[in-house]
Amino acid sequence: MLVLGIETSCDETSVAVVENGRKVLSNIISSQVPIHEKFGGVVPEIASRNHVEVISNVMKKALEEAKVELKNIDAIACTYGPGLVGALLVGVSYAKALSYASNKPLVGTNHIEGHIAANYITHKDLQPPFIAMIISGGHTHLVHIKDYKTFEILGKTRDDAIGEAFDKVARVIGLGYPGGPKIDKLAKEGNTSIELPKTHLDSLDFSFSGIKTAVINLNHKNPNVDKADLSASFEKTVTDILLENTLKAAKSLKLKTIVLAGGVSANSYIRERFMELEKTQGMKIYYPSPVLCTDNAAMIASAGYYNYINGITSGLELNAEPNLKLT
Ligand code: KG4
Ligand code: ZN
């Protein structure tokens, strides 16, 4: 079964063709990072306009690279939330028009489910149940994935998403946008000697606004603070928190499989620390290949495939849902 995936929830316009939810035939990503870089973050209106400009070409390339025609596609999956409403609307409208014109089923797909599904593409052996730690620019969710379509949220952030904290810290210490990959790189040159606050909540929820503010204040009080040490210490502290909650959840549910997902799962230090659990706790750790960590349409085609084979399709009344929840 061939699913065409369409992703426009933020600042990447992407179209992909994926076979049986796991095999990527094409995954074209047109990134707007250079356009938004000068503003220090994504400008929603500019993002929507750009999606409109490039989506037809991205779609054409995706079909060409996959060596298929629209008539060979079995279903059209598109992200309908969560994300920026104007950006989402471009992909949703495009998918609806394609579905109507080609008489193919339309499958509205949740972006967060897409991030989880990125692991099904990278790891052909991966099957639920497992615990997913979804860490992205917009989300920090600890989820029990019971099967392909049954999820239970165990914990989530009460304030900033972890990616937001990475981006804000990077901006404050002068690294620019997007900050996550820049902190990742700089932290390798520093040590973790700077003490930063860890917010412990009495549930599996997260809070990153305290550490974000602490870094901002520290940098403000002492502009000469070593930026590499600050980056390394920030990374270490947030990773400690992620690990603590993930381990608690895994132990209480007696699950040994942990899956990282979302843009921040590209972080090399976070990956390393989670990988240590394989040796120390006998766990099995999965994370997506780098290109599948950040936003892309292959992950949407994969999640869309699991929707479709579970009988979930959408009508032409499908709308963008900027605050769409996972459950
Ligand atoms: O999943 P994603 O592409 O978009 C959302 O759905 O939010 O995640 C983007 C986030 C940004 O905050 C970016 O800074 C972060 O992922 N990111 C990283 C790394 N690569 C991307 N954060 C830390 N280390 C990285 N290597
Ligand atoms: Zn995302």
CSV table of C-alpha atoms and ligand atoms in Angstrom, one decimal:
chain,number,residue,atom,x,y,z
A,1,MET,CA,0.0,0.0,0.0
A,2,LEU,CA,1.3,3.4,-1.0
A,3,VAL,CA,0.5,6.4,1.2
A,4,LEU,CA,1.3,10.0,0.1
A,5,GLY,CA,2.2,12.1,3.1
A,6,ILE,CA,1.9,15.9,3.3
A,7,GLU,CA,3.4,18.0,6.2
A,8,THR,CA,3.1,21.7,6.6
A,9,SER,CA,2.6,22.3,10.3
A,10,CYS,CA,5.5,24.7,10.9
A,11,ASP,CA,8.4,25.7,8.7
A,12,GLU,CA,9.1,22.7,6.6
A,13,THR,CA,7.1,21.9,3.5
A,14,SER,CA,7.3,18.2,2.9
A,15,VAL,CA,5.7,15.5,0.7
A,16,ALA,CA,6.7,11.8,0.9
A,17,VAL,CA,5.6,8.5,-0.5
A,18,VAL,CA,5.9,5.5,1.9
A,19,GLU,CA,5.1,1.9,1.2
A,20,ASN,CA,3.3,-0.2,3.9
A,21,GLY,CA,4.1,2.4,6.6
A,22,ARG,CA,7.7,1.5,6.8
A,23,LYS,CA,9.6,1.9,3.5
A,24,VAL,CA,10.3,5.4,2.3
A,25,LEU,CA,10.2,5.8,-1.5
A,26,SER,CA,10.7,9.5,-1.3
A,27,ASN,CA,10.7,12.2,1.4
A,28,ILE,CA,11.2,15.7,-0.1
A,29,ILE,CA,11.7,18.5,2.5
A,30,SER,CA,11.8,22.1,1.6
A,31,SER,CA,13.1,23.9,4.7
A,32,GLN,CA,12.3,27.6,5.5
A,33,VAL,CA,15.0,27.9,8.1
A,34,PRO,CA,17.1,30.4,6.1
A,35,ILE,CA,14.0,32.6,5.7
A,36,HIS,CA,13.1,32.7,9.4
A,37,GLU,CA,16.6,32.8,10.7
A,38,LYS,CA,16.9,36.6,10.4
A,39,PHE,CA,13.8,37.0,12.6
A,40,GLY,CA,15.1,34.6,15.3
A,41,GLY,CA,12.1,32.3,15.1
A,42,VAL,CA,9.3,31.2,12.8
A,43,VAL,CA,7.0,34.0,11.5
A,44,PRO,CA,3.7,32.3,11.0
A,45,GLU,CA,2.4,34.4,8.2
A,46,ILE,CA,5.6,34.1,6.2
A,47,ALA,CA,5.6,30.3,6.8
A,48,SER,CA,2.1,29.9,5.3
A,49,ARG,CA,2.9,32.0,2.3
A,50,ASN,CA,6.0,29.9,1.7
A,51,HIS,CA,4.2,26.7,1.9
A,52,VAL,CA,1.8,27.9,-0.8
A,53,GLU,CA,4.6,28.8,-3.0
A,54,VAL,CA,6.5,25.6,-2.9
A,55,ILE,CA,4.0,22.8,-2.1
A,56,SER,CA,3.2,21.9,-5.8
A,57,ASN,CA,6.8,21.5,-6.7
A,58,VAL,CA,7.6,19.5,-3.6
A,59,MET,CA,4.8,17.2,-4.4
A,60,LYS,CA,5.9,16.8,-8.0
A,61,LYS,CA,9.5,15.9,-6.9
A,62,ALA,CA,8.2,13.4,-4.3
A,63,LEU,CA,6.2,11.5,-7.0
A,64,GLU,CA,9.1,11.7,-9.4
A,65,GLU,CA,11.7,10.4,-6.9
A,66,ALA,CA,9.3,7.6,-5.8
A,67,LYS,CA,8.8,6.8,-9.5
A,68,VAL,CA,5.0,6.6,-9.0
A,69,GLU,CA,2.1,8.6,-10.4
A,70,LEU,CA,-0.8,9.9,-8.3
A,71,LYS,CA,-3.0,7.1,-9.7
A,72,ASN,CA,-0.8,4.5,-8.0
A,73,ILE,CA,-1.3,6.1,-4.5
A,74,ASP,CA,-3.7,4.3,-2.2
A,75,ALA,CA,-4.3,7.1,0.3
A,76,ILE,CA,-3.4,10.8,1.0
A,77,ALA,CA,-2.3,11.5,4.6
A,78,CYS,CA,-1.9,15.1,5.8
A,79,THR,CA,-1.0,16.7,9.1
A,80,TYR,CA,-4.1,18.6,10.4
A,81,GLY,CA,-2.6,19.5,13.8
A,82,PRO,CA,-1.1,20.5,16.1
A,83,GLY,CA,0.8,23.3,14.6
A,84,LEU,CA,0.5,26.9,13.2
A,85,VAL,CA,-3.1,27.3,11.9
A,86,GLY,CA,-2.2,29.1,8.6
A,87,ALA,CA,0.6,26.7,7.9
A,88,LEU,CA,-1.5,23.6,8.6
A,89,LEU,CA,-4.3,25.0,6.4
A,90,VAL,CA,-2.0,24.9,3.3
A,91,GLY,CA,-1.3,21.2,3.6
A,92,VAL,CA,-4.9,20.3,4.6
A,93,SER,CA,-6.4,22.3,1.7
A,94,TYR,CA,-3.9,20.8,-0.8
A,95,ALA,CA,-4.6,17.3,0.5
A,96,LYS,CA,-8.3,17.8,0.3
A,97,ALA,CA,-8.1,19.1,-3.3
A,98,LEU,CA,-5.9,16.1,-4.3
A,99,SER,CA,-8.2,13.6,-2.6
A,100,TYR,CA,-11.2,15.1,-4.3
A,101,ALA,CA,-9.7,15.4,-7.7
A,102,SER,CA,-8.1,11.9,-7.7
A,103,ASN,CA,-10.9,10.2,-5.7
A,104,LYS,CA,-8.4,8.8,-3.2
A,105,PRO,CA,-9.1,8.5,0.6
A,106,LEU,CA,-8.1,11.4,2.7
A,107,VAL,CA,-6.4,10.6,6.1
A,108,GLY,CA,-6.1,13.5,8.5
A,109,THR,CA,-3.0,12.7,10.7
A,110,ASN,CA,-1.8,13.9,14.1
A,111,HIS,CA,1.7,15.5,13.9
A,112,ILE,CA,2.8,14.0,17.2
A,113,GLU,CA,1.8,10.5,16.0
A,114,GLY,CA,3.9,11.2,13.0
A,115,HIS,CA,7.0,11.8,15.2
A,116,ILE,CA,6.4,8.5,16.9
A,117,ALA,CA,6.0,6.7,13.5
A,118,ALA,CA,9.4,8.1,12.4
A,119,ASN,CA,10.7,5.2,14.5
A,120,TYR,CA,8.7,2.6,12.6
A,121,ILE,CA,10.5,3.7,9.4
A,122,THR,CA,14.0,3.7,11.0
A,123,HIS,CA,13.5,0.4,12.9
A,124,LYS,CA,11.7,-2.3,11.0
A,125,ASP,CA,11.6,-4.5,14.1
A,126,LEU,CA,9.9,-1.9,16.4
A,127,GLN,CA,6.4,-2.8,17.5
A,128,PRO,CA,4.2,-1.5,20.4
A,129,PRO,CA,4.0,-1.6,23.3
A,130,PHE,CA,6.7,0.8,24.4
A,131,ILE,CA,7.3,4.1,26.1
A,132,ALA,CA,7.8,7.1,23.9
A,133,MET,CA,9.5,10.3,25.0
A,134,ILE,CA,8.4,12.9,22.5
A,135,ILE,CA,10.7,15.9,22.6
A,136,SER,CA,10.2,18.6,20.0
A,137,GLY,CA,9.9,22.4,19.5
A,138,GLY,CA,6.3,22.3,20.5
A,139,HIS,CA,5.9,19.2,22.7
A,140,THR,CA,7.3,17.3,25.6
A,141,HIS,CA,5.2,14.2,26.1
A,142,LEU,CA,5.9,10.9,27.9
A,143,VAL,CA,3.5,8.4,26.4
A,144,HIS,CA,2.6,4.8,26.8
A,145,ILE,CA,2.1,3.4,23.3
A,146,LYS,CA,-0.1,0.4,23.9
A,147,ASP,CA,-0.6,-0.4,20.2
A,148,TYR,CA,-0.4,1.5,16.9
A,149,LYS,CA,-3.5,3.6,17.7
A,150,THR,CA,-3.9,3.4,21.5
A,151,PHE,CA,-1.9,5.9,23.5
A,152,GLU,CA,-1.9,7.0,27.2
A,153,ILE,CA,-0.2,10.3,28.1
A,154,LEU,CA,1.8,9.7,31.3
A,155,GLY,CA,3.3,13.1,31.6
A,156,LYS,CA,3.8,16.3,29.7
A,157,THR,CA,5.3,19.8,30.1
A,158,ARG,CA,3.4,22.3,32.2
A,159,ASP,CA,5.1,25.2,30.6
A,160,ASP,CA,7.7,25.4,27.8
A,161,ALA,CA,8.4,22.5,25.5
A,162,ILE,CA,12.0,21.3,25.7
A,163,GLY,CA,12.8,22.5,22.2
A,164,GLU,CA,11.5,25.9,23.1
A,165,ALA,CA,13.9,26.0,26.0
A,166,PHE,CA,16.8,24.9,23.8
A,167,ASP,CA,15.9,27.6,21.3
A,168,LYS,CA,15.5,30.3,23.9
A,169,VAL,CA,18.7,29.5,25.7
A,170,ALA,CA,20.6,29.5,22.4
A,171,ARG,CA,19.2,32.9,21.5
A,172,VAL,CA,20.1,34.4,24.8
A,173,ILE,CA,23.7,33.2,24.6
A,174,GLY,CA,24.0,34.5,21.1
A,175,LEU,CA,23.9,31.3,19.0
A,176,GLY,CA,20.9,32.2,16.8
A,177,TYR,CA,18.1,30.1,15.4
A,178,PRO,CA,17.3,27.3,15.4
A,179,GLY,CA,19.3,26.8,18.6
A,180,GLY,CA,19.0,23.1,19.4
A,181,PRO,CA,21.6,21.9,16.9
A,182,LYS,CA,23.9,24.8,17.9
A,183,ILE,CA,23.8,24.0,21.6
A,184,ASP,CA,24.4,20.4,20.7
A,185,LYS,CA,27.6,21.3,18.9
A,186,LEU,CA,28.9,23.9,21.4
A,187,ALA,CA,28.2,21.7,24.5
A,188,LYS,CA,30.8,19.2,23.2
A,189,GLU,CA,33.5,21.8,24.0
A,190,GLY,CA,32.3,22.5,27.5
A,191,ASN,CA,31.9,20.8,30.9
A,192,THR,CA,28.8,20.3,33.0
A,193,SER,CA,30.1,22.2,36.1
A,194,ILE,CA,27.4,24.9,36.3
A,195,GLU,CA,24.7,24.0,38.8
A,196,LEU,CA,21.2,24.7,37.3
A,197,PRO,CA,17.8,24.1,38.9
A,198,LYS,CA,15.9,20.9,38.3
A,199,THR,CA,12.1,21.1,38.7
A,200,HIS,CA,10.8,18.0,40.3
A,201,LEU,CA,7.0,17.6,40.1
A,202,ASP,CA,5.1,14.9,42.0
A,203,SER,CA,3.9,13.4,38.8
A,204,LEU,CA,5.6,12.5,35.5
A,205,ASP,CA,5.0,16.0,34.2
A,206,PHE,CA,7.9,18.3,33.2
A,207,SER,CA,8.7,22.0,33.7
A,208,PHE,CA,11.4,23.7,31.8
A,209,SER,CA,10.7,27.4,32.4
A,210,GLY,CA,12.7,27.4,35.7
A,211,ILE,CA,15.9,26.2,34.1
A,212,LYS,CA,15.4,28.5,31.1
A,213,THR,CA,15.0,31.5,33.3
A,214,ALA,CA,18.0,30.4,35.4
A,215,VAL,CA,20.2,30.3,32.3
A,216,ILE,CA,19.0,33.7,31.1
A,217,ASN,CA,19.6,35.2,34.6
A,218,LEU,CA,23.1,33.7,34.9
A,219,ASN,CA,24.1,35.0,31.4
A,220,HIS,CA,22.6,38.4,32.3
A,221,LYS,CA,24.5,38.7,35.6
A,222,ASN,CA,27.7,37.4,34.1
A,223,PRO,CA,28.0,38.0,30.3
A,224,ASN,CA,31.4,36.4,30.4
A,225,VAL,CA,30.1,33.0,31.6
A,226,ASP,CA,31.6,30.3,29.4
A,227,LYS,CA,28.9,29.6,26.8
A,228,ALA,CA,30.2,26.0,26.1
A,229,ASP,CA,30.0,25.2,29.8
A,230,LEU,CA,26.5,26.7,30.1
A,231,SER,CA,25.3,24.7,27.0
A,232,ALA,CA,26.8,21.5,28.4
A,233,SER,CA,25.3,22.1,31.9
A,234,PHE,CA,21.9,23.0,30.4
A,235,GLU,CA,21.9,19.9,28.3
A,236,LYS,CA,22.9,17.7,31.2
A,237,THR,CA,20.2,19.1,33.5
A,238,VAL,CA,17.3,18.7,31.1
A,239,THR,CA,18.5,15.2,30.1
A,240,ASP,CA,18.6,14.2,33.8
A,241,ILE,CA,15.0,15.2,34.1
A,242,LEU,CA,14.0,13.4,30.9
A,243,LEU,CA,15.8,10.2,32.1
A,244,GLU,CA,14.3,10.3,35.6
A,245,ASN,CA,10.7,10.4,34.4
A,246,THR,CA,11.2,8.0,31.5
A,247,LEU,CA,12.8,5.4,33.9
A,248,LYS,CA,10.0,5.8,36.5
A,249,ALA,CA,7.4,5.2,33.8
A,250,ALA,CA,9.2,2.2,32.3
A,251,LYS,CA,9.6,0.6,35.7
A,252,SER,CA,6.1,1.1,36.8
A,253,LEU,CA,4.7,-0.3,33.5
A,254,LYS,CA,7.4,-3.0,33.4
A,255,LEU,CA,8.3,-2.0,29.8
A,256,LYS,CA,11.9,-2.4,28.5
A,257,THR,CA,11.5,-0.5,25.2
A,258,ILE,CA,12.0,3.2,25.1
A,259,VAL,CA,11.5,5.3,22.0
A,260,LEU,CA,12.7,8.9,21.5
A,261,ALA,CA,10.9,11.1,19.0
A,262,GLY,CA,10.8,14.7,17.8
A,263,GLY,CA,13.3,17.3,16.7
A,264,VAL,CA,15.2,17.3,20.0
A,265,SER,CA,15.8,13.6,19.8
A,266,ALA,CA,18.5,14.5,17.2
A,267,ASN,CA,20.5,15.8,20.2
A,268,SER,CA,23.7,13.7,20.4
A,269,TYR,CA,24.1,14.1,24.2
A,270,ILE,CA,20.5,13.0,24.9
A,271,ARG,CA,20.9,10.0,22.7
A,272,GLU,CA,24.1,9.0,24.4
A,273,ARG,CA,22.6,9.2,27.9
A,274,PHE,CA,19.5,7.2,26.8
A,275,MET,CA,21.7,4.6,25.1
A,276,GLU,CA,23.5,4.1,28.5
A,277,LEU,CA,20.2,2.6,29.7
A,278,GLU,CA,20.8,-0.4,27.4
A,279,LYS,CA,23.9,-1.4,29.5
A,280,THR,CA,22.8,-0.2,33.0
A,281,GLN,CA,19.1,-1.1,32.9
A,282,GLY,CA,18.9,-3.8,30.1
A,283,MET,CA,16.5,-1.6,28.1
A,284,LYS,CA,16.2,-1.3,24.4
A,285,ILE,CA,16.5,2.3,23.1
A,286,TYR,CA,15.3,3.5,19.7
A,287,TYR,CA,15.5,6.9,18.0
A,288,PRO,CA,14.8,8.0,14.5
A,289,SER,CA,17.5,8.6,11.8
A,290,PRO,CA,18.5,12.3,11.8
A,291,VAL,CA,16.4,13.4,8.9
A,292,LEU,CA,13.3,11.7,10.4
A,293,CYS,CA,13.8,13.4,13.8
A,294,THR,CA,12.7,16.9,12.6
A,295,ASP,CA,9.5,17.6,10.7
A,296,ASN,CA,9.1,15.5,7.5
A,297,ALA,CA,6.3,14.0,5.5
A,298,ALA,CA,7.5,10.4,5.6
A,299,MET,CA,6.6,10.1,9.3
A,300,ILE,CA,3.1,11.5,8.4
A,301,ALA,CA,2.7,8.9,5.6
A,302,SER,CA,3.7,6.2,8.1
A,303,ALA,CA,1.3,7.4,10.8
A,304,GLY,CA,-1.4,7.9,8.1
A,305,TYR,CA,-0.9,4.3,7.0
A,306,TYR,CA,-1.6,3.0,10.5
A,307,ASN,CA,-4.7,5.3,10.6
A,308,TYR,CA,-5.9,4.0,7.3
A,309,ILE,CA,-5.5,0.3,8.0
A,310,ASN,CA,-7.3,0.8,11.3
A,311,GLY,CA,-10.3,2.3,9.4
A,312,ILE,CA,-9.6,5.9,10.2
A,313,THR,CA,-10.2,8.3,7.2
A,314,SER,CA,-11.4,11.9,7.0
A,315,GLY,CA,-14.1,13.6,5.0
A,316,LEU,CA,-13.7,16.8,3.0
A,317,GLU,CA,-14.8,18.8,6.0
A,318,LEU,CA,-11.4,18.1,7.6
A,319,ASN,CA,-10.0,21.3,9.1
A,320,ALA,CA,-6.7,22.4,10.6
A,321,GLU,CA,-6.7,21.9,14.4
A,322,PRO,CA,-3.8,24.0,15.8
A,323,ASN,CA,-4.3,22.5,19.3
A,324,LEU,CA,-5.0,18.9,18.4
A,325,LYS,CA,-4.2,16.5,21.3
A,326,LEU,CA,-2.7,13.1,21.1
A,327,THR,CA,-5.6,11.5,23.0
B,1,KG4,O1,10.1,18.2,15.7
B,1,KG4,P1,10.5,19.5,15.3
B,1,KG4,O2,11.2,19.6,13.9
B,1,KG4,O3,9.3,20.5,15.3
B,1,KG4,C1,8.2,20.4,16.1
B,1,KG4,O4,7.3,19.6,15.9
B,1,KG4,O5,8.2,21.2,17.1
B,1,KG4,O6,11.5,20.1,16.4
B,1,KG4,C2,12.1,21.3,16.3
B,1,KG4,C3,13.0,21.5,17.5
B,1,KG4,C4,13.6,22.9,17.6
B,1,KG4,O7,13.4,23.4,18.9
B,1,KG4,C5,15.1,22.6,17.4
B,1,KG4,O8,15.9,23.5,18.1
B,1,KG4,C6,15.2,21.2,18.1
B,1,KG4,O9,14.0,20.5,17.6
B,1,KG4,N1,16.4,20.4,17.6
B,1,KG4,C7,17.4,20.1,18.5
B,1,KG4,C8,18.4,19.5,17.7
B,1,KG4,N2,18.0,19.4,16.4
B,1,KG4,C9,16.7,20.0,16.4
B,1,KG4,N3,17.5,20.3,19.8
B,1,KG4,C10,18.6,19.8,20.4
B,1,KG4,N4,19.6,19.2,19.7
B,1,KG4,C11,19.6,19.0,18.4
B,1,KG4,N5,20.6,18.4,17.8
B,2,ZN,ZN,7.4,18.3,14.7
